[in-house]
Amino acid sequence: MDIRVVARNAVRPAYLPVMTRKIWSRVTCGHDRERSAARAWAEKHAEDMDAWGNGVDPVLWREGARFAGSLAESARPRLAALAEAGVDLGGGGGVELLYLLTRVVRPSLALETGVAAGWSSAAVLAAMRANGTGRLMSSDFPFFRLPDPERYIGYIVPDHLKSGWSLRIRGDRRNLEEFLRPDTMVDLVHYDSDKTRDGREFFLRRVRPHLTARHIIVMDDIQDNLVFREYAERQAHFRVFAYEGKYIGVTGPGLPAVECR
Ligand SMILES: C[S@@+](CC[C@H](N)C(=O)[O-])C[C@H]1O[C@@H](n2cnc3c(N)ncnc32)[C@H](O)[C@@H]1O
């Protein structure tokens, strides 16, 4: 990490509070014991995503898999070219899963945190396009280890999908203030930004009054701490899926019912 780039990004007044919180949480770190308990819990509950998706709706699951394949085909060479220039935008959320859930729930309004290259944003936006309805609000914060990091946010999101998309990049705390007005209600939520306990708990508290009666919450990297477990075990149903070496949790009253455990 080039410390001069980090310092240059850190002194911008709009980014300073988020950068300070991030650096502090890296210093204090998470608790190893909590992390192992969270991973063990996720492992114990994990089920096969493919079997579940097929159980929910085999036609839509295949449609999502086709979209994931075509997105990967167009994005991979572009991301590889960036990687050669030393720019790594990291991995993405569960494209097939988000596509399927968006097709099934048919959200009028969805909210996601954590955009980076834009795998998850592209999945939700493409499924909304297929639905013929829906808007997506995305909250992000630039990767502060990169020079001019703003230009990479949503890098792989195809232009033709961007019409129903609102993107804010000043960190979740500020972005959610702008997105979540008193009468804003969301049907689908994808959380993939600040993975600390504090970040997740803040988000769940902040979004709760804005969830419709049929909402779904998708949370990435639930093996990092026990926040998803604590939340999910208070809900009627939840699901856990293993995905590219991590775990994704899904819960909420809109979760499609399918018995394939
Ligand atoms: C794992 S990546 C998101 C991947 C994305 N969902 C995808 O599928 O391509 C996490 C993103 O969250 C952003 N992030 C981290 N902390 C944040 C915060 N406090 N507020 C908003 N975004 C944050 C990171 O800068 C990064 O862009």
Coordinates of C-alpha atoms and ligand atoms in Angstrom, one line a residue:
M1 CA 0.0 0.0 0.0
D2 CA 1.4 3.4 -1.0
I3 CA 1.2 5.5 2.2
R4 CA 1.4 8.8 0.2
V5 CA -1.8 7.8 -1.8
V6 CA -3.6 6.9 1.4
A7 CA -2.5 10.2 3.0
R8 CA -3.6 12.2 0.0
N9 CA -7.1 10.5 0.0
A10 CA -7.3 10.9 3.8
V11 CA -7.0 14.6 3.9
R12 CA -10.0 15.3 1.7
P13 CA -12.6 16.7 4.2
A14 CA -15.4 14.6 2.7
Y15 CA -13.6 11.3 3.4
L16 CA -11.8 12.1 6.7
P17 CA -14.4 10.7 9.2
V18 CA -14.7 7.4 7.3
M19 CA -11.0 7.0 6.9
T20 CA -10.4 7.7 10.6
R21 CA -13.0 5.1 11.6
K22 CA -11.5 2.5 9.2
I23 CA -7.9 3.1 10.4
W24 CA -9.1 2.8 14.0
S25 CA -11.0 -0.4 13.4
R26 CA -7.9 -1.9 11.7
V27 CA -5.8 -1.0 14.8
T28 CA -8.3 -2.4 17.3
C29 CA -9.1 -5.4 14.9
G30 CA -11.9 -7.9 15.6
H31 CA -11.9 -10.6 18.2
D32 CA -10.4 -13.9 17.0
R33 CA -12.7 -15.9 19.2
E34 CA -15.8 -14.2 17.7
R35 CA -14.4 -14.8 14.2
S36 CA -13.9 -18.5 14.8
A37 CA -17.4 -18.8 16.3
A38 CA -18.9 -17.0 13.4
R39 CA -17.1 -19.2 10.8
A40 CA -18.2 -22.4 12.7
W41 CA -21.8 -21.2 12.8
A42 CA -21.8 -20.3 9.1
E43 CA -20.2 -23.6 8.2
K44 CA -22.8 -25.5 10.2
H45 CA -25.7 -23.8 8.5
A46 CA -24.3 -23.6 5.0
E47 CA -26.3 -25.2 2.2
D48 CA -25.7 -25.6 -1.5
M49 CA -26.6 -22.4 -3.3
D50 CA -27.2 -24.2 -6.6
A51 CA -29.6 -26.7 -5.1
W52 CA -31.5 -23.9 -3.3
G53 CA -31.7 -21.6 -6.3
N54 CA -33.0 -24.5 -8.4
G55 CA -35.5 -25.2 -5.7
V56 CA -36.8 -21.6 -5.7
D57 CA -37.2 -21.3 -9.4
P58 CA -35.1 -23.3 -11.9
V59 CA -35.9 -21.0 -14.8
L60 CA -34.9 -17.8 -13.0
W61 CA -31.8 -19.6 -11.5
R62 CA -30.6 -20.5 -15.0
E63 CA -31.4 -17.0 -16.3
G64 CA -29.2 -15.6 -13.4
A65 CA -26.4 -18.1 -14.2
R66 CA -26.4 -17.0 -17.8
F67 CA -26.2 -13.4 -16.7
A68 CA -23.4 -14.1 -14.3
G69 CA -21.5 -15.9 -17.1
S70 CA -21.9 -13.0 -19.6
L71 CA -21.0 -10.4 -17.0
A72 CA -17.8 -12.3 -16.1
E73 CA -16.9 -12.6 -19.8
S74 CA -17.2 -8.9 -20.4
A75 CA -15.6 -7.8 -17.0
R76 CA -12.7 -10.2 -16.6
P77 CA -10.5 -8.8 -19.4
R78 CA -11.1 -5.3 -18.2
L79 CA -10.3 -6.2 -14.6
A80 CA -7.2 -8.2 -15.8
A81 CA -5.9 -5.1 -17.6
L82 CA -6.4 -3.0 -14.4
A83 CA -4.6 -5.7 -12.4
E84 CA -1.6 -5.5 -14.7
A85 CA -1.5 -1.8 -14.0
G86 CA -1.5 -2.6 -10.2
V87 CA -5.2 -1.9 -9.6
D88 CA -7.0 -4.7 -7.7
L89 CA -10.7 -4.0 -7.1
G90 CA -11.3 -7.2 -5.1
G91 CA -14.0 -9.8 -5.5
G92 CA -17.7 -9.5 -5.9
G93 CA -20.9 -10.5 -4.1
G94 CA -23.0 -13.5 -5.1
V95 CA -24.2 -12.5 -8.6
E96 CA -26.5 -15.4 -9.3
L97 CA -28.0 -15.2 -5.8
L98 CA -28.7 -11.5 -6.0
Y99 CA -30.1 -11.8 -9.6
L100 CA -32.5 -14.6 -8.5
L101 CA -33.7 -12.7 -5.4
T102 CA -34.3 -9.5 -7.4
R103 CA -36.3 -11.5 -9.9
V104 CA -38.4 -13.2 -7.2
V105 CA -38.9 -10.2 -4.9
R106 CA -39.4 -7.7 -7.8
P107 CA -38.3 -4.8 -5.5
S108 CA -39.6 -1.4 -6.2
L109 CA -36.6 -0.1 -4.3
A110 CA -33.4 -1.9 -3.4
L111 CA -30.4 -0.7 -1.3
E112 CA -26.9 -2.0 -1.3
T113 CA -23.8 -1.0 0.5
G114 CA -20.4 -1.8 -1.0
V115 CA -20.0 -1.3 -4.8
A116 CA -16.3 -1.6 -5.7
A117 CA -16.1 -3.0 -9.2
G118 CA -19.9 -3.5 -9.3
W119 CA -20.6 -7.2 -9.6
S120 CA -23.5 -7.0 -7.1
S121 CA -24.9 -3.7 -8.5
A122 CA -24.8 -5.2 -12.1
A123 CA -26.7 -8.3 -10.9
V124 CA -29.5 -6.3 -9.2
L125 CA -29.8 -3.8 -12.1
A126 CA -29.9 -6.5 -14.7
A127 CA -32.6 -8.4 -12.9
M128 CA -34.6 -5.2 -12.4
R129 CA -34.2 -4.6 -16.2
A130 CA -35.7 -8.1 -16.7
N131 CA -38.5 -7.3 -14.2
G132 CA -39.3 -4.1 -16.1
T133 CA -39.3 -2.2 -12.8
G134 CA -37.2 -1.2 -9.8
R135 CA -34.5 1.3 -8.7
L136 CA -31.2 0.6 -6.9
M137 CA -29.5 2.9 -4.4
S138 CA -25.9 2.0 -3.8
S139 CA -23.6 3.3 -1.0
D140 CA -19.8 3.0 -1.3
F141 CA -16.6 4.6 -0.2
P142 CA -13.6 4.7 -2.5
F143 CA -10.7 2.3 -2.0
F144 CA -8.3 4.7 -0.3
R145 CA -5.2 2.7 -1.3
L146 CA -5.7 3.7 -5.0
P147 CA -5.0 7.0 -6.6
D148 CA -8.2 8.8 -7.8
P149 CA -10.2 5.8 -6.6
E150 CA -13.6 7.3 -7.5
R151 CA -13.1 6.4 -11.2
Y152 CA -13.2 2.6 -10.4
I153 CA -16.5 2.5 -8.6
G154 CA -19.0 0.5 -10.6
Y155 CA -16.3 -0.1 -13.2
I156 CA -17.9 -3.2 -14.7
V157 CA -21.6 -2.1 -14.5
P158 CA -22.8 -2.0 -18.2
D159 CA -23.8 1.6 -19.2
H160 CA -27.2 0.4 -20.5
L161 CA -28.2 -0.7 -16.9
K162 CA -27.4 2.5 -15.2
S163 CA -30.6 4.4 -15.7
G164 CA -32.3 3.2 -12.5
W165 CA -29.2 3.5 -10.4
S166 CA -28.3 6.1 -7.7
L167 CA -24.8 5.9 -6.4
R168 CA -23.4 7.8 -3.4
I169 CA -19.7 7.4 -2.4
R170 CA -19.2 9.3 0.9
G171 CA -19.4 6.3 3.2
D172 CA -22.5 4.5 4.5
R173 CA -23.2 6.9 7.4
R174 CA -23.5 9.9 5.2
N175 CA -25.0 8.1 2.2
L176 CA -27.7 6.5 4.2
E177 CA -28.8 9.9 5.5
E178 CA -29.3 10.9 1.9
F179 CA -31.0 7.7 0.8
L180 CA -33.2 6.9 3.7
R181 CA -35.7 9.7 3.9
P182 CA -38.6 9.2 6.4
D183 CA -40.9 7.8 3.7
T184 CA -38.3 5.6 1.9
M185 CA -39.1 1.9 2.0
V186 CA -36.9 -0.8 0.6
D187 CA -37.8 -4.4 -0.4
L188 CA -34.3 -5.8 -0.9
V189 CA -31.1 -5.0 1.0
H190 CA -27.6 -6.2 0.2
Y191 CA -24.9 -5.4 2.8
D192 CA -21.3 -5.7 1.6
S193 CA -19.3 -2.7 2.9
D194 CA -17.9 -2.1 6.4
K195 CA -17.6 -5.6 7.7
T196 CA -16.9 -4.7 11.4
R197 CA -19.4 -5.4 14.1
D198 CA -19.9 -1.6 14.6
G199 CA -20.5 -1.1 10.8
R200 CA -23.0 -3.9 10.5
E201 CA -24.9 -3.0 13.7
F202 CA -25.2 0.6 12.7
F203 CA -26.6 -0.4 9.3
L204 CA -29.2 -2.8 10.7
R205 CA -30.4 -0.2 13.2
R206 CA -30.5 2.5 10.6
V207 CA -32.3 0.5 7.9
R208 CA -34.9 -1.3 10.1
P209 CA -37.6 1.4 10.0
H210 CA -37.3 1.4 6.2
L211 CA -37.9 -2.3 5.5
T212 CA -41.2 -3.3 3.9
A213 CA -43.2 -6.2 5.2
R214 CA -41.8 -8.5 2.4
H215 CA -38.2 -7.5 2.5
I216 CA -35.1 -9.6 2.2
I217 CA -31.6 -8.8 3.7
V218 CA -28.5 -10.3 2.1
M219 CA -25.3 -10.0 4.1
D220 CA -21.8 -10.8 2.8
D221 CA -18.8 -12.2 4.7
I222 CA -20.9 -13.3 7.7
Q223 CA -18.0 -15.4 8.9
D224 CA -16.2 -12.1 10.1
N225 CA -18.3 -11.7 13.3
L226 CA -21.6 -12.9 14.9
V227 CA -23.8 -10.0 13.9
F228 CA -25.7 -11.9 11.1
R229 CA -26.2 -14.8 13.4
E230 CA -27.6 -12.6 16.2
Y231 CA -29.9 -10.9 13.8
A232 CA -31.0 -14.0 11.8
E233 CA -31.8 -16.1 14.8
R234 CA -34.5 -13.5 15.7
Q235 CA -36.1 -13.9 12.3
A236 CA -38.5 -16.7 11.2
H237 CA -36.2 -18.0 8.5
F238 CA -32.6 -17.6 7.3
R239 CA -30.3 -19.2 4.8
V240 CA -26.5 -19.5 4.7
F241 CA -24.5 -20.2 1.5
A242 CA -20.8 -20.8 1.0
Y243 CA -19.5 -18.6 -1.8
E244 CA -15.9 -18.3 -3.0
G245 CA -14.3 -19.1 0.3
K246 CA -16.7 -16.9 2.4
Y247 CA -20.3 -17.1 3.6
I248 CA -23.4 -15.1 2.6
G249 CA -26.5 -14.9 4.8
V250 CA -30.0 -14.2 3.7
T251 CA -33.0 -13.5 5.9
G252 CA -36.3 -11.5 6.1
P253 CA -40.0 -12.2 5.6
G254 CA -39.7 -12.2 1.8
L255 CA -37.3 -15.1 1.8
P256 CA -38.6 -17.7 -0.8
A257 CA -39.8 -20.8 1.0
V258 CA -38.2 -24.0 -0.3
E259 CA -37.3 -27.1 1.7
C260 CA -34.0 -28.5 0.4
R261 CA -31.9 -28.9 3.5
Ligands
LIG1 C1 -16.2 -6.2 -1.0 S1 -16.3 -4.7 -1.7 C2 -17.9 -4.7 -2.5 C3 -18.0 -5.6 -3.6 C4 -19.3 -5.4 -4.4 N1 -20.5 -5.7 -3.6 C5 -19.3 -6.3 -5.7 O1 -20.1 -7.3 -5.7 O2 -18.5 -6.1 -6.6 C6 -16.5 -3.6 -0.4 C7 -16.7 -2.2 -0.8 O3 -17.3 -1.5 0.4 C8 -16.6 -0.2 0.5 N2 -16.7 0.2 1.9 C9 -15.9 -0.1 2.9 N3 -16.3 0.6 4.0 C10 -17.3 1.4 3.7 C11 -18.1 2.3 4.4 N4 -17.9 2.6 5.7 N5 -19.1 2.9 3.7 C12 -19.3 2.7 2.4 N6 -18.6 1.8 1.7 C13 -17.6 1.2 2.3 C14 -15.2 -0.5 0.0 O4 -14.5 0.7 -0.3 C15 -15.5 -1.4 -1.2 O5 -15.7 -0.6 -2.3

